[in-house]
Short mmCIF file of C-alpha atoms in Angstrom, two decimals:
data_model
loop_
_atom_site.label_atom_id
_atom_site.label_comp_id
_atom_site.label_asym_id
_atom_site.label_seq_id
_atom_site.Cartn_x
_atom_site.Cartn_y
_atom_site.Cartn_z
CA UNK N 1 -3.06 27.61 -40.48
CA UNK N 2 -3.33 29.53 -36.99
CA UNK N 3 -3.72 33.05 -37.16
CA UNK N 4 -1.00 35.38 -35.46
CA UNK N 5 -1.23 38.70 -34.01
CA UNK N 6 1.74 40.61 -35.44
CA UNK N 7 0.99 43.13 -32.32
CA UNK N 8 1.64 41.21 -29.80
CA UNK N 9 3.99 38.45 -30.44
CA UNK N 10 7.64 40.80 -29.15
CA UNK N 11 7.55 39.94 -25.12
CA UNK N 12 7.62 35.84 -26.90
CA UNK N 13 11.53 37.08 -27.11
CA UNK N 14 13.59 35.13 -25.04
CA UNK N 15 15.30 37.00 -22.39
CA UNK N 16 18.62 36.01 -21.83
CA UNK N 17 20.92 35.93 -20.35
CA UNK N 18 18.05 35.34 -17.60
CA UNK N 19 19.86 34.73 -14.46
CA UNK N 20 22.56 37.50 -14.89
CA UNK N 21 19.97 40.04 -13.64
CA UNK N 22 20.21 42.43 -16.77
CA UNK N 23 16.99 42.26 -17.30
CA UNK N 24 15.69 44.06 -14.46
CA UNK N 25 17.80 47.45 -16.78
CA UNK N 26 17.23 45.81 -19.89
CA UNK N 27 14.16 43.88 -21.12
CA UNK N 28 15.89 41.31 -23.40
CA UNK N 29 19.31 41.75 -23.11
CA UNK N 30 20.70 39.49 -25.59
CA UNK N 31 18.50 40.37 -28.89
CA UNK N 32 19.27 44.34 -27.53
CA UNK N 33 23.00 44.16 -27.71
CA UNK N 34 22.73 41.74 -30.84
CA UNK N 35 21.19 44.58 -32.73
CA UNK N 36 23.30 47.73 -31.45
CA UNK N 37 26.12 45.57 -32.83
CA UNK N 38 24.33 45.10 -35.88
CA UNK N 39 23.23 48.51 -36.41
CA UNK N 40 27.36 49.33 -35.77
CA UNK N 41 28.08 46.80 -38.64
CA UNK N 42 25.70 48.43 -41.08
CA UNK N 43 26.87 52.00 -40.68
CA UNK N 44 30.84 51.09 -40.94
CA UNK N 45 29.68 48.83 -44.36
CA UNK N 46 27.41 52.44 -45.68
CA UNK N 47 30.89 54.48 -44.85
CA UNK N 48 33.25 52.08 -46.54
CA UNK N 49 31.40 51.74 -49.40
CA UNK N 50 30.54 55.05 -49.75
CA UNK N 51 34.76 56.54 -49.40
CA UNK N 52 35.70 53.76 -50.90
CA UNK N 53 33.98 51.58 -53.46
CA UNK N 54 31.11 53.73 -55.17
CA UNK N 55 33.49 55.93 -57.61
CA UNK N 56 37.00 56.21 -59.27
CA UNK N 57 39.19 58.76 -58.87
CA UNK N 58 41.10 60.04 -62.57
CA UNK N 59 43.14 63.75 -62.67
CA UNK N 60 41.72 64.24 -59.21
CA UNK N 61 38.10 63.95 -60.39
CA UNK N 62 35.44 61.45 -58.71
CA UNK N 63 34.22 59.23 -61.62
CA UNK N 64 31.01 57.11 -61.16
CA UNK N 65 29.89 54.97 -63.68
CA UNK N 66 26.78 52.39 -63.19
CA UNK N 67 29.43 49.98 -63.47
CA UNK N 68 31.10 50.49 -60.51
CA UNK N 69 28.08 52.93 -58.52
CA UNK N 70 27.31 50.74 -55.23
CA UNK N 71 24.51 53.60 -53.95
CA UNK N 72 21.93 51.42 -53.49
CA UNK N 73 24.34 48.98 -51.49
CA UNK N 74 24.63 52.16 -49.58
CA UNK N 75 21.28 52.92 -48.89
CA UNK N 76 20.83 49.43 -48.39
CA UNK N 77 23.05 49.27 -44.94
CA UNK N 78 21.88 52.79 -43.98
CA UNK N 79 18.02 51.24 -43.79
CA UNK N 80 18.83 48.10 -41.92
CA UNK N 81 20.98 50.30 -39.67
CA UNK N 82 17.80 52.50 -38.62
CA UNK N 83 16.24 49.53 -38.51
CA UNK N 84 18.58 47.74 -35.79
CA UNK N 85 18.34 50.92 -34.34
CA UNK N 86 14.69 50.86 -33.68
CA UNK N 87 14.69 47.79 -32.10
CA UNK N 88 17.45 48.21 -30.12
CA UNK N 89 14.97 50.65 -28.16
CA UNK N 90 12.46 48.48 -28.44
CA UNK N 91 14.08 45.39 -26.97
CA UNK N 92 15.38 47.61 -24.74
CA UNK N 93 12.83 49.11 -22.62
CA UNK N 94 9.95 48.05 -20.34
CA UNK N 95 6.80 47.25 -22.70
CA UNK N 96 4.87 46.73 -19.88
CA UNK N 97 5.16 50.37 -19.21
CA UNK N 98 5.75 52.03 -22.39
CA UNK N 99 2.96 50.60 -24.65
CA UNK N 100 2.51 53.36 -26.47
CA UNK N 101 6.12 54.15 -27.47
CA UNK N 102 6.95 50.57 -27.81
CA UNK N 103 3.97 50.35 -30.60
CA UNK N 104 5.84 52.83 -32.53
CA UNK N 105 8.88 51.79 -32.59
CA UNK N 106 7.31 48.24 -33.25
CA UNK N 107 5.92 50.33 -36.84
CA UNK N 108 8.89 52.24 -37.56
CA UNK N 109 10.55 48.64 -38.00
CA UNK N 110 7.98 47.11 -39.97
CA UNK N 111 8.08 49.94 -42.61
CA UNK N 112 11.76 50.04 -42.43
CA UNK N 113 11.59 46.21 -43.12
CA UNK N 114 9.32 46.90 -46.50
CA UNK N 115 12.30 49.63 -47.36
CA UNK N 116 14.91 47.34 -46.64
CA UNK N 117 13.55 44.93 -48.75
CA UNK N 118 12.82 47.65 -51.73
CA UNK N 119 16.67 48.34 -51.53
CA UNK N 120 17.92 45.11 -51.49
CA UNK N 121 15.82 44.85 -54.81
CA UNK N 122 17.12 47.54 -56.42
CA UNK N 123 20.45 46.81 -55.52
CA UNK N 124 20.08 43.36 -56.94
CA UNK N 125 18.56 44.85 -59.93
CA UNK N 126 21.00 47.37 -61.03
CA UNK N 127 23.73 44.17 -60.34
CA UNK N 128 21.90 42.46 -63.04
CA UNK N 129 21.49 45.20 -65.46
CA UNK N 130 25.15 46.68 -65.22
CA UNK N 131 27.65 44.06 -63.83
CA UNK N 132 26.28 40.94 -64.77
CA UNK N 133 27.53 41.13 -68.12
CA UNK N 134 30.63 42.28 -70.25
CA UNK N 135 31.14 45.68 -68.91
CA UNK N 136 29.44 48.25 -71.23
CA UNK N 137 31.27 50.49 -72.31
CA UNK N 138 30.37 54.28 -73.19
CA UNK N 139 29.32 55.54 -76.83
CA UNK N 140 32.79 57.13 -78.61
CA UNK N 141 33.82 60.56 -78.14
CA UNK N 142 30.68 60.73 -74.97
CA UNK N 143 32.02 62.88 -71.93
CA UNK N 144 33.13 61.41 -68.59
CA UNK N 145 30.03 61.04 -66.79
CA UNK N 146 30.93 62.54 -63.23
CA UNK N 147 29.25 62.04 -60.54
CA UNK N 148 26.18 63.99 -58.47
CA UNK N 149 26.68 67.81 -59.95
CA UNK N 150 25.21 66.30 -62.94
CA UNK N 151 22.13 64.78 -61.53
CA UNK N 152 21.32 67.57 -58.93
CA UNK N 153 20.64 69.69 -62.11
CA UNK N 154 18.70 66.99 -64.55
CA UNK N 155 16.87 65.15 -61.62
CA UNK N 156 13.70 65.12 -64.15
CA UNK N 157 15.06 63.98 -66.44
CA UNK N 158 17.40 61.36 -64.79
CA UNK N 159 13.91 59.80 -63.54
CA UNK N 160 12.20 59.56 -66.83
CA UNK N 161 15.90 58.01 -68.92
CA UNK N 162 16.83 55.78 -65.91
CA UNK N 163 13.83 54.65 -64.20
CA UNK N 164 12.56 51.52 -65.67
CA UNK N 165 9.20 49.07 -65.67
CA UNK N 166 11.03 46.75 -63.33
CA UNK N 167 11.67 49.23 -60.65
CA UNK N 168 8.45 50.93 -60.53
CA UNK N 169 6.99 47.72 -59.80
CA UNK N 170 9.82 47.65 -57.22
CA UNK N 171 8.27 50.67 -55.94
CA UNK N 172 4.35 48.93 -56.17
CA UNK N 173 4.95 45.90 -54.43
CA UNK N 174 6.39 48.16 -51.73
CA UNK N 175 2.98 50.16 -51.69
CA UNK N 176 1.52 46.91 -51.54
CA UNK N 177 2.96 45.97 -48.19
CA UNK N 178 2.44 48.85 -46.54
CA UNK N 179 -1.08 49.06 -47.23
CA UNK N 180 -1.29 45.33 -46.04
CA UNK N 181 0.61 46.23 -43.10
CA UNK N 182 -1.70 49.05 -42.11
CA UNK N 183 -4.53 47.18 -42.49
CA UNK N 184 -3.49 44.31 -40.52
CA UNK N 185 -2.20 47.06 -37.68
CA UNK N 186 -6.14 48.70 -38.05
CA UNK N 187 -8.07 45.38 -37.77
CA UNK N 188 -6.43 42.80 -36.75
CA UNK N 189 -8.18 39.84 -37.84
CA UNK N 190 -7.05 36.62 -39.64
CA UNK N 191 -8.25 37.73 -43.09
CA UNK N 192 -5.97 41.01 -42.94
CA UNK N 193 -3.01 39.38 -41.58
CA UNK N 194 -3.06 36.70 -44.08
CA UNK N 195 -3.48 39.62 -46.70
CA UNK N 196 -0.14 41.45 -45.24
CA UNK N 197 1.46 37.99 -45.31
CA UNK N 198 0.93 37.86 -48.91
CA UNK N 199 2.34 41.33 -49.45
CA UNK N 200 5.36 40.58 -47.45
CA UNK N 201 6.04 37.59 -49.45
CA UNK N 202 4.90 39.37 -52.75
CA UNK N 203 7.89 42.33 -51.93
CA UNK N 204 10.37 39.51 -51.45
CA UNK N 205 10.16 37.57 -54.58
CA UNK N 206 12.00 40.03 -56.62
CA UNK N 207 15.16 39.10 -54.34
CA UNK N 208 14.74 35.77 -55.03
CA UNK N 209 14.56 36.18 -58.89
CA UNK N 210 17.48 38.10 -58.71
CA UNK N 211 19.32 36.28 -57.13
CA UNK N 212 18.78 33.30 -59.31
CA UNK N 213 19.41 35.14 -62.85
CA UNK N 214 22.76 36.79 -61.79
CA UNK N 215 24.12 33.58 -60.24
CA UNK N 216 22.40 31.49 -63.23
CA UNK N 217 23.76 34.24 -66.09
CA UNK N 218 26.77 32.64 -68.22
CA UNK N 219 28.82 35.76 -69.39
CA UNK N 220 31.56 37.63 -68.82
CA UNK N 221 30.36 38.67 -65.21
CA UNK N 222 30.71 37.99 -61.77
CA UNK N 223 32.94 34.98 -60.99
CA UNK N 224 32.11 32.27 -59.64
CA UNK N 225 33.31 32.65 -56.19
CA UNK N 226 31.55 35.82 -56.89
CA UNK N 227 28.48 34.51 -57.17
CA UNK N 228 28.50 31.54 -54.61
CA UNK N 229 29.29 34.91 -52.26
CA UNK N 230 26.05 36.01 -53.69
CA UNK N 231 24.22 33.00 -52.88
CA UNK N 232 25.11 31.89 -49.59
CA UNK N 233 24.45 35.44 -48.63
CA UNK N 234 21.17 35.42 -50.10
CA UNK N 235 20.19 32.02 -48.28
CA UNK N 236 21.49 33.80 -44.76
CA UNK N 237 19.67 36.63 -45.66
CA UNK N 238 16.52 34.85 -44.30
CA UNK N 239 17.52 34.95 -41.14
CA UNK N 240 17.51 38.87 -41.41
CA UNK N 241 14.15 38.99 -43.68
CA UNK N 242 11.64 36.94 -41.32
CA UNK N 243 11.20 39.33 -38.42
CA UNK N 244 12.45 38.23 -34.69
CA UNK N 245 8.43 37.31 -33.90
CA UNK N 246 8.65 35.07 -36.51
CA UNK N 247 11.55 33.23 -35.33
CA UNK N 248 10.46 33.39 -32.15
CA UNK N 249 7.24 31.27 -32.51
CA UNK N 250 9.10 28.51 -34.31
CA UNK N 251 12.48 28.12 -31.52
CA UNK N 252 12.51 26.91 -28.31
CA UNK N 253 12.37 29.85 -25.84
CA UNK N 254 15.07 28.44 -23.91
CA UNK N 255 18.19 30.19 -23.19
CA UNK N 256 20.00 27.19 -24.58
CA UNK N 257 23.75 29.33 -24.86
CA UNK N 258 23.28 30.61 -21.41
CA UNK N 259 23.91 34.52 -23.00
CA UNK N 260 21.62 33.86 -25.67
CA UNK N 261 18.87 31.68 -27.27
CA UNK N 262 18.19 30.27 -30.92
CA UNK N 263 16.63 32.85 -31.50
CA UNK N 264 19.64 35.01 -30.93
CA UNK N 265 21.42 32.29 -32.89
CA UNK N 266 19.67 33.27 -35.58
CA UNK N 267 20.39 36.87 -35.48
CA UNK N 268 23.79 36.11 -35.68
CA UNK N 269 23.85 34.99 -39.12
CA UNK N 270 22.57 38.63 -40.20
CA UNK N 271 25.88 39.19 -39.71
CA UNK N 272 27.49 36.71 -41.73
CA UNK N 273 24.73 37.44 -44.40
CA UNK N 274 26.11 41.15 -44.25
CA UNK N 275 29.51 40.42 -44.53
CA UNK N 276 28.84 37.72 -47.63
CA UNK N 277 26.74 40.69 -49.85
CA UNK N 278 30.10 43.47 -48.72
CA UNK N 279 32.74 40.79 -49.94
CA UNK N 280 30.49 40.23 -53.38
CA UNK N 281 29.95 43.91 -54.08
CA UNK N 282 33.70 44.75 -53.01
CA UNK N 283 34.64 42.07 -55.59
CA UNK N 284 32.16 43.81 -58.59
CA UNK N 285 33.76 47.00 -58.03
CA UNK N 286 37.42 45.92 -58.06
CA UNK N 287 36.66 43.65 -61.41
CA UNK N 288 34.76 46.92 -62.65
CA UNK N 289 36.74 49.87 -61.43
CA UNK N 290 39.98 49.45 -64.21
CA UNK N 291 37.41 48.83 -67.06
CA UNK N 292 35.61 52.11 -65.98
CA UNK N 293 39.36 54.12 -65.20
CA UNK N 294 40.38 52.81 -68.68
CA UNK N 295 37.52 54.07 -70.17
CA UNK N 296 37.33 57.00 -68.45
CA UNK N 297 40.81 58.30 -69.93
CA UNK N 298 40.40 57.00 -73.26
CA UNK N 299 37.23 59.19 -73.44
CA UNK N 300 39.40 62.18 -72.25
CA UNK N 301 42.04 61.65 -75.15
CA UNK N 302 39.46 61.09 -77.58
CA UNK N 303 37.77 64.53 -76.69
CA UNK N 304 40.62 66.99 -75.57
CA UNK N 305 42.51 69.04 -78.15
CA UNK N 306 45.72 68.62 -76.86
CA UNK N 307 46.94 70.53 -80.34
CA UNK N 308 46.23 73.57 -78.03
CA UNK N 309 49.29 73.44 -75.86
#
């Protein structure tokens, strides 16, 4: 197995389109573009979901059950949209004569990769726990649970009733891969970047897992068109979770679609991947959102007086 430089591998990019003579403004024009558009995509997902699929509206209050709460879909997009943001810059600019700035931006993605991957987990996670089941509904007589006034004031003790075992390790294995990154980016040598290797595989397994028990569950859950949503997303989502160096070291630097390369052709399906895990968390929330409406009044007529008018 041939050790790899995780520092230097970005100018093995393709730069297309190469004869169009963009790259004497941009440096790779192609894989630039690909992930402004990208970066686009992720913030419209973050603001539809946020408007319009993370809570219920009943007597002109904002209800937000975990049965229907997309957040950490949210958070989710927002990441890989900093993320595409960083290296459109990167891509961007002349590395010859930017070292220094291009290094950092180069860092800011890595770490933002180890986040994306923590949200994608936790997103997975509360799918499982919440939606990938008979919907649960609330204890009799229990009030509405609205939405952040609540939490702003019991943040404590949110953390210690709603935090569990399988996020904190979550939370380690992200730990984990940013130590291994930094010492990889300190040292450099084969026996560090092997380590960091491990850790970003290590982070990623929980995705995988995931994936596997909510498609696998039999129960009143997602459908199946749901799920094969889930799962064709999931298998695109490698294109998105091996960084472009990666790729890039395993394609033919060729500029084989004239405007872009395989490389470039893998990008692409980020996109698809994207749209797959919007369409399957859109679907959760309409299948949830009358359950939690339902539920939502029936708690209201259980606990109001109306004897009082």
């Amino acid at each position: 197995m041939m050790y790899v430089n995780i520092t230097g591998l970005g100018p093995n990019v393709p730069s297309c389109p190469s004869d169009w003579g963009w790259t004497s403004t941009i440096s790779y024009p192609s894989t630039s573009i690909l992930f402004a558009i990208f970066s686009v995509t992720c913030l419209i997902f973050s603001i539809i979901i946020a408007f319009k699929y993370n809570s219920v509206t009943v007597f002109n209050k904002k209800i937000r059950t975990q049965s229907i709460s997309n957040t950490m879909w949210i958070v989710y997009f927002i990441t890989l949209c900093l993320r595409s943001v960083t290296n459109t810059v990167r891509y961007a600019m002349d590395r010859r004569s930017e070292a220094q700035i291009d290094w950092i931006f180069f860092l800011a993605s890595l770490i933002l990769h180890g986040i994306t991957a923590f949200a994608l987990s936790l997103a997975l996670n509360h799918q499982r726990k919440y939606r990938s089941s008979a919907p649960q509904s609330p204890p009799p007589n229990a009030p509405p649970r609205e939405t952040d006034s609540l939490l702003a004031h019991k943040s404590v003790s949110w953390v210690v009733n709603n935090v569990t075992i399988t996020e904190i390790i979550f939370f380690v294995l992200f730990v984990i891969y940013l130590v291994g990154l930094y010492l990889e980016l300190m040292n450099q040598s084969a026996t560090f970047f092997y380590l960091f290797l491990g850790a970003f595989i290590l982070q990623r397994l929980p995705i995988i897992i995931l994936v596997f028990m909510i498609i696998l569950a039999h129960n009143d859950g997602p459908s199946r068109q749901c799920k094969a949503l889930l799962a064709v997303g999931a298998v695109l989502n490698i294109a998105n979770d091996l960084p472009l160096f990666v790729w890039a070291q395993l394609l033919p630097q060729t500029c084989v679609f004239v405007i872009g390369s395989w490389v470039d052709f893998v990008h692409v399906m980020n996109f698809v991947s994207l749209l797959l895990f919007f369409l399957f968390l859109r679907s959760e929330y309409l299948r949830n959102m009358e359950e939690c409406m339902w539920n939502t009044v029936s708690q209201i007529q259980d606990t109001f007086d109306f004897r009082r008018f």
